[in-house]
Coordinates of C-alpha atoms in Angstrom, one line a residue:
M137 CA 120.4 91.9 114.6
S138 CA 122.9 92.8 117.4
G139 CA 124.3 96.3 117.9
D140 CA 127.7 95.2 116.7
D141 CA 126.1 93.8 113.5
R142 CA 124.2 97.1 112.9
M143 CA 127.4 99.1 113.2
R144 CA 129.5 96.7 111.1
R145 CA 127.0 96.8 108.3
A146 CA 126.9 100.6 108.6
G147 CA 130.6 100.7 107.9
A148 CA 131.7 102.1 111.3
T149 CA 135.2 101.2 112.6
W150 CA 135.8 99.2 115.7
C151 CA 138.5 100.8 117.9
D152 CA 140.3 98.3 120.1
T153 CA 141.9 101.1 122.1
H154 CA 138.6 102.7 123.1
R155 CA 136.5 99.5 122.8
R156 CA 133.8 101.2 120.8
W157 CA 132.4 101.8 117.3
E158 CA 133.9 104.9 115.9
C159 CA 133.7 107.3 112.9
S160 CA 135.4 105.9 109.7
K161 CA 136.1 109.4 108.3
Q162 CA 139.5 111.1 108.1
S163 CA 140.2 113.9 110.6
K164 CA 141.6 117.0 109.0
R165 CA 143.2 118.0 112.2
S166 CA 145.2 114.8 112.9
Q167 CA 145.3 113.6 109.3
S168 CA 144.3 110.1 110.6
R169 CA 141.0 108.4 111.2
C170 CA 138.6 110.2 113.4
H171 CA 138.0 108.6 116.8
G172 CA 134.7 110.2 117.4
I173 CA 131.8 107.9 118.5
A174 CA 129.8 106.8 115.4
I175 CA 126.1 107.6 115.4
V176 CA 124.2 104.3 115.7
G177 CA 123.4 103.0 112.2
I178 CA 125.8 105.1 110.2
D179 CA 129.6 105.2 109.8
A180 CA 130.2 108.8 110.9
C181 CA 130.2 110.9 114.1
R182 CA 128.3 114.1 114.7
S183 CA 131.1 116.2 113.3
H184 CA 131.6 114.2 110.1
G185 CA 127.9 113.3 109.4
G186 CA 127.3 116.5 107.5
Q187 CA 123.9 117.1 109.0
S188 CA 122.3 117.9 112.3
T189 CA 122.5 115.3 115.1
E190 CA 118.7 114.9 114.9
V191 CA 118.8 114.0 111.2
L192 CA 121.8 111.7 111.7
K193 CA 120.2 109.8 114.5
A194 CA 117.0 109.4 112.5
K195 CA 118.9 108.2 109.4
G196 CA 120.8 105.7 111.6
E197 CA 117.5 104.4 113.1
A198 CA 115.9 104.1 109.7
L199 CA 118.9 102.3 108.1
S200 CA 119.3 100.0 111.1
A201 CA 115.6 98.9 110.8
W202 CA 116.0 98.4 107.1
R203 CA 119.1 96.2 107.5
A204 CA 117.3 94.1 110.1
V205 CA 114.9 92.8 107.4
P206 CA 115.9 89.4 106.1
G207 CA 117.0 89.6 102.4
H208 CA 117.1 93.4 102.5
V209 CA 118.8 95.4 99.7
E210 CA 120.9 98.5 100.3
V211 CA 119.0 101.7 100.0
S212 CA 119.9 105.4 100.3
P213 CA 119.3 107.1 103.7
A214 CA 116.5 109.1 102.0
D215 CA 114.7 106.0 100.9
A216 CA 115.2 104.4 104.4
V217 CA 113.8 107.5 106.1
M218 CA 110.8 107.6 103.7
A219 CA 110.1 103.9 104.3
M220 CA 110.2 104.5 108.1
L221 CA 107.9 107.5 107.8
Q222 CA 105.4 105.3 105.8
M223 CA 105.6 102.5 108.3
S224 CA 105.2 104.9 111.3
W225 CA 102.2 106.6 109.7
A226 CA 100.6 103.2 109.2
R227 CA 101.4 102.1 112.8
V228 CA 99.9 105.3 114.2
H229 CA 96.5 104.6 112.5
V230 CA 96.5 100.9 113.4
Y231 CA 97.3 101.7 117.1
A232 CA 94.8 104.5 117.2
S233 CA 92.0 102.1 115.8
L234 CA 93.0 99.5 118.4
L235 CA 93.0 102.0 121.2
E236 CA 89.6 103.3 120.1
R237 CA 88.2 99.7 120.2
Q238 CA 89.9 99.1 123.6
V239 CA 88.2 102.2 125.1
A240 CA 84.8 101.2 123.5
D241 CA 85.1 97.6 124.9
A242 CA 85.9 98.9 128.4
E243 CA 83.0 101.4 128.3
R244 CA 80.6 98.6 127.3
D245 CA 81.8 96.1 129.8
D246 CA 82.1 98.4 132.9
P247 CA 78.8 98.6 134.8
R248 CA 80.1 101.6 136.8
G249 CA 80.0 103.8 133.8
T250 CA 83.8 104.6 134.0
G251 CA 84.8 102.5 131.1
Q252 CA 86.4 105.2 129.1
G253 CA 89.0 105.7 131.8
E254 CA 89.4 101.9 132.2
G255 CA 90.3 101.7 128.5
L256 CA 93.2 104.1 128.9
I257 CA 94.3 103.5 132.5
G258 CA 95.0 100.2 134.2
H259 CA 95.6 99.2 137.8
T260 CA 99.0 98.2 139.1
R261 CA 99.0 95.4 141.7
S262 CA 101.1 93.8 144.3
A263 CA 100.8 90.8 146.6
S264 CA 101.6 89.8 150.1
A265 CA 101.1 86.7 152.2
D266 CA 98.7 88.4 154.5
V267 CA 96.2 90.1 152.2
G268 CA 96.9 88.5 148.8
V269 CA 96.8 90.5 145.6
Y270 CA 95.9 94.2 146.0
E271 CA 95.8 97.3 143.9
T272 CA 98.6 99.8 144.4
G273 CA 97.8 102.5 141.9
E274 CA 97.2 103.3 138.3
A275 CA 99.3 103.4 135.1
V276 CA 98.7 104.2 131.5
R277 CA 97.9 101.1 129.5
G278 CA 100.6 99.8 127.1
L279 CA 98.6 100.4 124.0
A280 CA 98.0 104.1 124.9
Q281 CA 101.7 104.5 125.4
L282 CA 102.5 102.8 122.1
E283 CA 100.1 105.0 120.2
A284 CA 101.5 108.2 121.8
A285 CA 105.1 107.1 121.2
E286 CA 104.4 106.3 117.6
R287 CA 102.8 109.7 117.0
D288 CA 105.9 111.4 118.3
R289 CA 108.1 109.1 116.1
C290 CA 105.9 109.8 113.0
V291 CA 106.2 113.6 113.5
R292 CA 110.0 113.3 114.0
F293 CA 110.5 111.3 110.8
A294 CA 108.3 113.8 108.8
K295 CA 110.5 116.7 110.1
V296 CA 113.7 114.8 109.4
A297 CA 112.5 114.0 105.8
H298 CA 111.8 117.8 105.4
D299 CA 115.2 118.7 106.8
M300 CA 116.9 116.2 104.4
G301 CA 115.4 118.2 101.5
I302 CA 112.8 115.5 100.6
A303 CA 110.0 117.2 98.8
D304 CA 106.7 117.7 100.5
R305 CA 105.0 115.9 97.7
E306 CA 107.0 112.7 98.5
I307 CA 106.3 113.1 102.2
R308 CA 102.6 113.3 101.5
L309 CA 102.8 110.3 99.2
A310 CA 104.6 108.2 101.9
E311 CA 101.9 109.2 104.4
G312 CA 99.2 108.3 101.9
Q313 CA 100.7 104.9 101.3
G314 CA 100.9 104.4 105.1
M315 CA 97.3 105.3 105.4
L316 CA 96.3 102.7 102.8
L317 CA 98.4 100.1 104.6
A318 CA 96.7 101.0 107.9
Q319 CA 93.2 100.8 106.4
A320 CA 94.0 97.4 104.9
I321 CA 95.3 96.0 108.3
A322 CA 92.3 97.5 110.1
R323 CA 89.9 95.8 107.7
I324 CA 91.7 92.5 108.2
L325 CA 91.6 92.7 112.0
D326 CA 87.9 93.5 111.8
A327 CA 87.2 90.6 109.6
L328 CA 89.1 88.2 111.9
D329 CA 87.1 89.3 114.9
L330 CA 90.1 88.9 117.2
T331 CA 89.9 88.4 121.0
A332 CA 91.2 91.0 123.3
G333 CA 94.3 88.9 123.9
Q334 CA 94.9 88.5 120.2
R335 CA 94.5 92.2 119.6
A336 CA 97.0 92.9 122.3
R337 CA 99.7 91.1 120.2
V338 CA 99.1 93.2 117.1
P339 CA 101.6 95.9 118.1
E340 CA 104.2 93.1 118.3
I341 CA 103.5 91.9 114.8
V342 CA 102.6 94.9 112.8
P343 CA 106.1 96.6 112.7
G344 CA 107.9 93.6 111.4
V345 CA 105.3 92.9 108.7
L346 CA 105.4 96.5 107.5
L347 CA 109.1 96.5 107.3
A348 CA 109.0 93.2 105.4
V349 CA 106.5 94.7 103.0
G350 CA 108.8 97.6 102.4
G351 CA 111.8 95.4 101.8
G352 CA 109.8 93.2 99.4
D353 CA 108.8 96.3 97.4
R354 CA 112.4 97.0 96.8
G355 CA 113.5 93.5 96.3

């Protein structure tokens, strides 16, 4: 779904004068529509959203992800945030298990005994006509970056859910459901005995599948 589609479905107003998506709320000062920039995924700006900017951005992210699922049904911002928390919790555990396996594989295959570092850090390379391909340095592997980013996202959505007044019990329930999903996915991956290349594609596939499952539960 394009950015314009996300904003259109959110109910934001396109302003031909400023060439941007703007708040759809009424301004008390001007007694006309507010021309503040709409938060991505919702129909209000920071001033008219009624909550902190952090909460508004998280709600917009959650609702945008929900609307991107084919055949989705409309849900409340609270439901969308809880679904994103559940999905993020599951992704954290899936990525962590894949990262653990990646480190173990590198440690087993590296005769120098530095496999643990090889599982987390990869070499960057360049090439020239004179010397061919050569190493230029090191960089954190993509899976390690994905796992770290997802942990940060999971913590952020848990905090946002709390700030929205969602009960701790519901937050723990969403995390528990996410854990069950993660365990199920991990068991499936183990049973399939995927190659390293196939495992590398898991982070591309898991998010969409989890969102589809969430959409199906409400459909």
